[in-house]
Coordinates of C-alpha atoms and ligand atoms in Angstrom, one line a residue:
M1 CA 58.9 70.9 -144.5
K2 CA 59.2 69.1 -141.1
K3 CA 59.8 71.2 -138.0
A4 CA 61.9 70.2 -135.0
L5 CA 62.4 71.8 -131.6
I6 CA 65.7 71.1 -129.9
T7 CA 66.3 71.9 -126.2
G8 CA 70.0 72.0 -125.3
V9 CA 70.9 73.1 -128.9
T10 CA 74.0 75.0 -127.7
G11 CA 75.4 71.8 -126.1
Q12 CA 77.5 69.1 -127.8
D13 CA 74.6 66.9 -129.0
G14 CA 72.2 69.7 -129.8
S15 CA 74.7 71.3 -132.2
Y16 CA 75.4 68.1 -134.1
L17 CA 71.7 67.3 -134.2
A18 CA 70.8 70.8 -135.5
E19 CA 73.4 70.4 -138.3
F20 CA 72.0 67.0 -139.2
L21 CA 68.4 68.0 -139.3
L22 CA 69.1 71.1 -141.3
G23 CA 70.9 68.8 -143.8
Q24 CA 67.7 66.7 -143.9
G25 CA 65.7 69.8 -144.9
Y26 CA 64.1 70.4 -141.5
Q27 CA 63.1 73.8 -140.1
V28 CA 65.0 73.8 -136.8
Y29 CA 63.9 75.7 -133.7
G30 CA 66.6 75.9 -131.0
M31 CA 65.6 76.7 -127.5
R32 CA 68.2 78.5 -125.5
R33 CA 68.1 80.0 -122.0
R34 CA 69.1 83.5 -121.2
T35 CA 72.8 83.7 -120.1
S36 CA 74.7 86.9 -119.2
T37 CA 77.0 86.3 -122.1
P38 CA 75.5 84.5 -125.2
N39 CA 76.9 81.0 -125.6
Y40 CA 76.9 80.1 -129.4
E41 CA 80.3 78.5 -129.6
N42 CA 79.1 75.1 -130.9
V43 CA 76.5 76.6 -133.2
E44 CA 78.2 79.7 -134.5
H45 CA 78.5 78.3 -138.0
I46 CA 74.7 77.5 -138.3
K47 CA 73.4 80.3 -135.9
H48 CA 71.6 82.2 -138.7
R49 CA 69.8 79.0 -139.9
I50 CA 68.3 78.2 -136.5
N51 CA 65.0 79.8 -135.4
W52 CA 65.8 80.8 -131.9
V53 CA 63.2 80.5 -129.1
S54 CA 63.9 81.6 -125.5
G55 CA 63.1 79.2 -122.7
D56 CA 64.3 77.7 -119.5
L57 CA 63.8 74.0 -118.4
T58 CA 62.5 75.1 -115.0
D59 CA 59.9 77.5 -116.4
L60 CA 56.9 75.6 -117.7
A61 CA 55.3 78.7 -119.2
S62 CA 58.4 79.3 -121.3
L63 CA 58.4 75.7 -122.6
I64 CA 54.7 75.9 -123.5
E65 CA 55.5 79.1 -125.4
A66 CA 58.5 77.4 -127.2
V67 CA 56.3 74.5 -128.3
R68 CA 53.5 77.0 -129.4
V69 CA 55.9 79.1 -131.4
S70 CA 57.7 76.2 -133.1
D71 CA 54.6 74.0 -133.6
P72 CA 57.0 71.0 -134.0
D73 CA 56.6 67.6 -135.6
E74 CA 59.5 66.4 -133.5
V75 CA 60.9 67.5 -130.1
Y76 CA 64.4 66.5 -129.0
N77 CA 64.7 67.1 -125.2
L78 CA 68.5 67.3 -124.8
A79 CA 68.9 70.1 -122.2
A80 CA 70.0 69.0 -118.7
Q81 CA 72.6 69.5 -116.0
S82 CA 74.7 66.8 -117.7
F83 CA 78.0 66.7 -115.7
V84 CA 77.9 63.7 -113.2
A85 CA 80.5 65.2 -110.9
A86 CA 78.5 68.4 -110.4
S87 CA 75.5 66.5 -109.3
W88 CA 76.9 65.7 -105.8
P89 CA 77.6 69.4 -104.8
Q90 CA 74.3 70.4 -106.6
P91 CA 71.8 67.6 -106.1
L92 CA 68.7 69.7 -106.0
A93 CA 69.6 71.8 -109.1
T94 CA 70.3 68.5 -110.9
G95 CA 67.0 67.1 -109.7
H96 CA 65.1 70.1 -111.1
L97 CA 67.1 70.4 -114.4
T98 CA 67.6 66.7 -115.2
A99 CA 64.5 65.0 -113.7
I100 CA 61.5 67.3 -113.1
S101 CA 62.2 69.4 -116.2
V102 CA 61.4 66.3 -118.3
T103 CA 57.9 66.4 -117.0
N104 CA 57.8 70.1 -117.7
M105 CA 58.7 69.4 -121.3
L106 CA 56.3 66.5 -121.7
E107 CA 53.5 68.6 -120.2
A108 CA 54.3 71.4 -122.7
V109 CA 54.0 69.0 -125.5
R110 CA 50.9 67.2 -124.2
I111 CA 49.1 70.6 -123.7
V112 CA 50.1 72.3 -126.9
K113 CA 51.0 69.6 -129.5
P114 CA 50.4 66.1 -128.2
T115 CA 50.9 64.6 -131.7
A116 CA 54.6 65.8 -131.8
R117 CA 57.1 63.0 -131.5
F118 CA 59.3 63.3 -128.4
Y119 CA 62.9 62.1 -127.8
Q120 CA 64.3 62.0 -124.2
A121 CA 68.0 62.0 -123.7
S122 CA 68.4 59.1 -121.2
S123 CA 71.8 57.8 -120.1
S124 CA 73.8 54.7 -119.5
E125 CA 74.5 56.3 -116.1
M126 CA 71.2 54.8 -115.1
F127 CA 72.9 51.4 -115.1
G128 CA 75.4 52.7 -112.6
K129 CA 76.6 49.7 -110.4
V130 CA 75.8 47.4 -113.3
I131 CA 73.6 44.3 -112.7
E132 CA 74.7 42.6 -115.9
T133 CA 77.3 43.1 -118.6
P134 CA 76.8 44.2 -121.4
Q135 CA 73.9 46.4 -120.5
K136 CA 70.8 46.4 -122.7
E137 CA 67.3 47.8 -122.7
T138 CA 66.0 45.2 -120.2
T139 CA 69.0 45.6 -117.7
P140 CA 67.7 46.9 -114.3
F141 CA 68.9 50.4 -113.3
Y142 CA 71.1 51.0 -110.3
P143 CA 72.2 54.7 -110.5
R144 CA 75.2 55.8 -108.5
S145 CA 74.9 59.6 -108.6
P146 CA 72.2 62.3 -108.1
Y147 CA 72.6 62.7 -111.9
G148 CA 71.9 59.0 -112.6
V149 CA 68.9 59.0 -110.2
A150 CA 67.5 62.1 -112.0
K151 CA 67.9 60.4 -115.4
V152 CA 66.0 57.3 -114.1
Y153 CA 63.1 59.6 -113.3
G154 CA 63.3 61.3 -116.8
H155 CA 63.4 57.8 -118.4
W156 CA 60.3 56.5 -116.6
I157 CA 58.2 59.6 -116.9
T158 CA 58.8 59.5 -120.7
V159 CA 57.7 55.8 -120.7
N160 CA 54.7 56.8 -118.5
Y161 CA 53.5 59.6 -120.8
R162 CA 53.7 57.1 -123.7
E163 CA 51.6 54.6 -121.8
S164 CA 49.3 57.1 -120.2
F165 CA 48.6 59.5 -123.0
G166 CA 49.5 57.5 -126.1
M167 CA 52.2 60.0 -126.9
F168 CA 55.0 59.1 -129.4
A169 CA 57.7 59.4 -126.7
C170 CA 61.0 57.6 -127.0
S171 CA 63.9 57.3 -124.6
G172 CA 67.4 56.9 -126.0
I173 CA 69.7 55.2 -123.5
L174 CA 73.0 56.6 -124.8
F175 CA 76.4 55.5 -123.6
N176 CA 79.2 58.1 -123.4
H177 CA 79.7 60.0 -126.7
E178 CA 82.3 62.6 -127.3
S179 CA 83.7 65.1 -129.8
P180 CA 85.8 68.3 -130.1
R181 CA 82.6 70.1 -129.0
R182 CA 82.5 68.2 -125.6
G183 CA 82.6 70.4 -122.5
V184 CA 86.2 70.7 -121.2
E185 CA 85.4 69.2 -117.8
F186 CA 84.4 65.8 -119.2
V187 CA 87.3 63.3 -119.2
T188 CA 87.9 62.9 -122.9
R189 CA 88.0 66.6 -123.6
K190 CA 89.9 67.4 -120.4
V191 CA 92.6 64.9 -121.7
S192 CA 92.6 66.2 -125.3
D193 CA 92.8 69.8 -124.1
G194 CA 95.5 68.9 -121.5
V195 CA 97.6 67.0 -124.1
A196 CA 97.5 70.0 -126.5
R197 CA 98.5 72.4 -123.7
I198 CA 101.4 70.2 -122.5
K199 CA 102.6 69.6 -126.1
L200 CA 102.6 73.4 -126.8
G201 CA 104.4 74.2 -123.5
L202 CA 101.4 75.9 -121.8
Q203 CA 100.8 73.3 -119.1
K204 CA 103.1 71.0 -117.1
E205 CA 100.9 68.3 -115.7
L206 CA 97.4 66.9 -115.9
R207 CA 95.6 66.1 -112.7
M208 CA 93.1 63.2 -113.0
G209 CA 90.8 61.0 -111.0
N210 CA 90.1 57.3 -111.3
L211 CA 92.2 55.9 -114.2
D212 CA 90.7 52.4 -113.9
A213 CA 87.1 53.4 -114.8
L214 CA 85.9 51.7 -118.0
R215 CA 83.6 53.5 -120.5
D216 CA 82.0 52.7 -123.8
W217 CA 83.0 55.8 -125.8
G218 CA 81.6 56.7 -129.2
F219 CA 81.4 59.8 -131.4
A220 CA 78.5 62.3 -130.8
G221 CA 78.1 62.8 -134.6
D222 CA 77.1 59.1 -135.0
Y223 CA 74.8 59.1 -131.9
I224 CA 72.5 62.0 -132.9
K225 CA 71.5 60.0 -136.0
A226 CA 70.1 57.3 -133.7
M227 CA 68.0 59.9 -132.0
W228 CA 66.5 60.9 -135.3
L229 CA 66.0 57.3 -136.4
M230 CA 64.0 56.6 -133.2
L231 CA 61.5 59.3 -134.1
Q232 CA 61.1 57.9 -137.7
Q233 CA 59.8 54.5 -136.6
D234 CA 56.1 53.3 -136.8
E235 CA 55.9 52.8 -133.0
P236 CA 57.7 54.6 -130.1
D237 CA 60.2 52.5 -128.3
D238 CA 63.4 52.8 -126.2
F239 CA 66.9 51.9 -127.4
V240 CA 70.4 51.5 -126.1
I241 CA 73.1 53.3 -128.3
S242 CA 76.7 52.3 -127.7
T243 CA 79.8 51.0 -129.5
G244 CA 80.0 47.6 -127.7
E245 CA 83.7 48.3 -126.8
M246 CA 85.1 49.6 -123.5
H247 CA 88.4 51.2 -122.6
T248 CA 89.9 52.5 -119.3
V249 CA 90.7 56.1 -118.7
R250 CA 94.3 55.0 -118.7
E251 CA 94.0 53.7 -122.3
L252 CA 92.4 57.1 -123.2
L253 CA 95.5 58.8 -121.8
E254 CA 97.9 56.4 -123.6
V255 CA 96.3 57.0 -127.0
A256 CA 96.0 60.8 -126.5
F257 CA 99.6 61.4 -125.3
S258 CA 101.2 59.0 -127.7
H259 CA 99.5 60.7 -130.6
V260 CA 101.7 63.7 -129.9
G261 CA 104.8 61.6 -129.1
L262 CA 104.5 61.8 -125.3
D263 CA 104.3 59.3 -122.5
Y264 CA 101.3 60.0 -120.2
R265 CA 103.2 58.6 -117.1
D266 CA 105.5 61.7 -117.3
Y267 CA 102.6 64.2 -117.0
V268 CA 99.6 62.6 -115.2
V269 CA 99.1 63.1 -111.5
V270 CA 96.3 61.3 -109.7
D271 CA 94.5 63.8 -107.5
P272 CA 91.8 62.7 -105.0
E273 CA 89.9 66.0 -105.9
F274 CA 88.7 64.2 -109.1
Q275 CA 87.6 61.0 -107.4
R276 CA 83.8 60.6 -107.1
P277 CA 81.9 59.7 -103.9
A278 CA 80.4 56.7 -105.7
E279 CA 82.0 55.6 -109.0
V280 CA 80.5 53.8 -112.0
D281 CA 83.3 51.3 -112.5
L282 CA 82.2 49.9 -115.9
L283 CA 79.8 50.7 -118.7
L284 CA 79.5 48.5 -121.8
G285 CA 76.4 48.7 -124.1
D286 CA 74.7 46.1 -126.2
C287 CA 72.9 48.0 -129.0
T288 CA 71.8 44.9 -131.0
K289 CA 68.2 46.2 -130.9
A290 CA 69.1 49.6 -132.4
K291 CA 71.2 47.9 -135.1
E292 CA 68.4 45.5 -136.1
K293 CA 65.3 47.8 -135.7
L294 CA 66.8 51.2 -136.6
G295 CA 69.5 50.1 -139.0
W296 CA 71.8 52.3 -136.9
T297 CA 75.6 52.0 -137.5
L298 CA 78.6 53.8 -136.1
E299 CA 81.4 55.2 -138.2
V300 CA 84.1 56.6 -135.8
G301 CA 86.0 54.2 -133.6
F302 CA 87.8 54.9 -130.2
E303 CA 91.3 55.7 -131.5
Q304 CA 90.0 57.8 -134.4
L305 CA 87.8 59.8 -132.0
V306 CA 90.6 60.5 -129.5
K307 CA 93.1 61.5 -132.2
M308 CA 90.4 63.8 -133.8
M309 CA 89.9 65.5 -130.4
V310 CA 93.6 66.0 -129.8
D311 CA 94.1 67.4 -133.3
E312 CA 91.3 69.9 -132.9
D313 CA 92.5 71.0 -129.5
L314 CA 96.1 71.4 -130.9
K315 CA 94.7 73.7 -133.6
R316 CA 92.6 75.7 -131.1
V317 CA 95.3 76.0 -128.4
R318 CA 98.0 77.0 -131.0
H319 CA 95.7 79.7 -132.2
E320 CA 95.1 80.9 -128.6
A321 CA 98.8 80.9 -127.9
A322 CA 99.6 82.9 -131.0
Y323 CA 97.0 85.5 -130.0
L324 CA 98.3 85.8 -126.5
H325 CA 101.9 86.1 -127.9
A326 CA 100.8 88.9 -130.2
M327 CA 99.0 90.7 -127.4
S328 CA 102.0 90.6 -125.1
A329 CA 104.3 91.8 -128.0
N330 CA 102.0 94.8 -128.5
A331 CA 101.8 95.7 -124.8
Ligands
LIG401 P1 75.8 69.4 -122.8 O1 76.8 69.7 -123.8 O2 76.1 69.6 -121.3 O3 74.5 70.4 -123.2 C1 73.5 70.6 -122.2 C2 72.5 71.7 -122.8 O4 71.5 71.9 -121.9 C3 73.2 73.0 -123.1 O5 72.7 73.5 -124.3 C4 72.7 73.9 -121.9 O6 72.6 75.2 -122.2 C5 71.3 73.3 -121.8 N1 70.7 73.7 -120.5 C6 71.2 73.4 -119.3 N2 70.4 74.0 -118.3 C7 69.3 74.5 -119.0 C8 68.2 75.3 -118.6 N3 67.9 75.5 -117.3 N4 67.3 75.7 -119.5 C9 67.6 75.4 -120.9 N5 68.7 74.8 -121.3 C10 69.6 74.4 -120.4 O7 75.2 68.0 -122.9 P2 75.4 66.9 -124.1 O8 76.6 66.1 -123.9 O9 75.1 67.6 -125.4 O10 74.2 65.9 -123.8 C11 72.8 66.2 -124.2 C12 71.9 65.4 -123.4 O11 72.1 64.0 -123.4 C13 71.9 65.7 -121.9 O12 70.6 65.6 -121.4 C14 72.8 64.6 -121.3 O13 72.5 64.5 -119.9 C15 72.4 63.5 -122.1 N6 73.4 62.4 -122.3 C16 74.6 62.7 -122.7 C17 75.6 61.7 -123.0 C18 77.0 62.0 -123.5 O14 77.8 61.1 -123.4 N7 77.2 63.2 -124.0 C19 75.2 60.4 -122.8 C20 73.9 60.1 -122.3 C21 73.0 61.1 -122.1 P3 73.9 76.2 -122.0 O15 74.7 76.1 -123.3 O16 73.3 77.5 -121.8 O17 74.6 75.7 -120.8
LIG402 O1 83.8 62.1 -118.8 P1 83.0 61.8 -117.5 O2 82.9 63.0 -116.6 O3 81.7 61.2 -117.9 P2 80.6 60.3 -117.1 O4 80.6 60.5 -115.7 O5 80.8 58.9 -117.6 O6 79.2 60.9 -117.7 C1 79.0 61.2 -119.1 O7 78.5 60.1 -119.7 C2 77.1 59.7 -119.3 C3 76.7 58.5 -120.1 O8 77.3 57.4 -119.5 C4 76.2 60.9 -119.5 F1 75.0 60.6 -119.1 C5 76.7 62.1 -118.7 O9 75.9 63.2 -119.1 C6 78.1 62.4 -119.2 O10 78.1 62.9 -120.5 O11 83.8 60.7 -116.7 C7 84.1 59.4 -117.2 C8 84.9 58.6 -116.3 C9 84.4 58.6 -114.8 O12 84.5 57.2 -114.4 C10 85.3 59.5 -114.0 O13 85.4 59.1 -112.7 O14 86.2 59.2 -116.2 C11 86.6 59.2 -114.8 N1 87.6 60.3 -114.6 C12 88.9 60.1 -114.2 N2 89.5 61.2 -114.0 C13 87.4 61.6 -114.7 C14 88.6 62.2 -114.4 N3 86.3 62.3 -115.2 C15 86.4 63.6 -115.2 N4 85.4 64.4 -115.6 N5 87.6 64.3 -114.9 C16 88.7 63.6 -114.4 O15 89.7 64.2 -114.1

């Protein structure tokens, strides 16, 4: 039975990847950091099937111990400070968690289990102020945020460990991917949650930033399969993963609001608080290499994804509202 260690298993991608690998018959080790309140929301349903190891990205000793305990065939390094907007007010923390920690993880693998295959969660944010469109593996990077800069470091250190030490280290350059498990501060989930709250009368407006930004949005459940495929190849390599379609934030709002019979223009307020110091105006990926070499395909399209997220938030918010109503009736 193959063994996989996942960092960031409590996050969106980690939870889908853990599910997928369990389905493939893997023994899954999930690394989680200590938090004051345990955060198992995304993995509650598979919590008992994961072998939990404790570790923090910034603590090399704990990563060495996580690799020693799990003795993995494959390591998926997904943990990071992943919210772009937070990287301006916290550039140093982002540098430690999203850049330097990749070296920590690579060192832990090199020292303890250098034959383990390694996946690094790189990002289309590295393309930033894009040099060409669509973006592919050979497109030069021009990051626009401390997060993007940190991811460029993580990408190149992964390539460097492959070339320096012969490690099977791959970097997946993934474009935006979303799901009902997405953190609520990211734009797709902020919109699906806001639409559900407005529809159910719990919120009156939705305050947003740049509605003209263009993103290539896919479904996280499709993208984690590409991570796995990269580690099943004969040779390590880097791949762009994307849908090859882009939409504005405005289109996202249109699809989400009209799904519940509302017009977004009646509820959305543009608020400078959500504008970024430097914006990535456009991201559009060309994943021809992944399709041809990995045989990767995507199943969920943009509209289906947005509707799925709104439907899930409607269920959750309805449940929350009923609970609050029952509590106030009993008070
Ligand atoms: P996410 O939901 O924000 O998950 C991040 C994970 O990292 C969480 O499990 C978090 O743990 C963990 N983490 C943060 N700081 C840590 C620390 N100091 N020690 C140990 N664990 C820590 O992110 P995601 O959307 O699943 O993305 C996964 C990875 O892919 C990230 O590296 C992200 O930057 C990258 N990426 C994402 C996308 C996308 O569109 N989703 C695209 C390209 C690249 P807690 O639960 O305790 O906070
Ligand atoms: O959903 P976002 O916060 O995602 P962003 O910045 O594209 O980053 C995500 O994708 C990257 C891959 O390209 C990942 F590496 C990264 O970890 C993360 O998962 O914002 C998307 C767009 C931006 O242009 C932003 O300015 O939506 C725009 N936007 C407009 N109003 C907003 C808002 N974003 C957020 N979060 N909140 C708003 O109110």
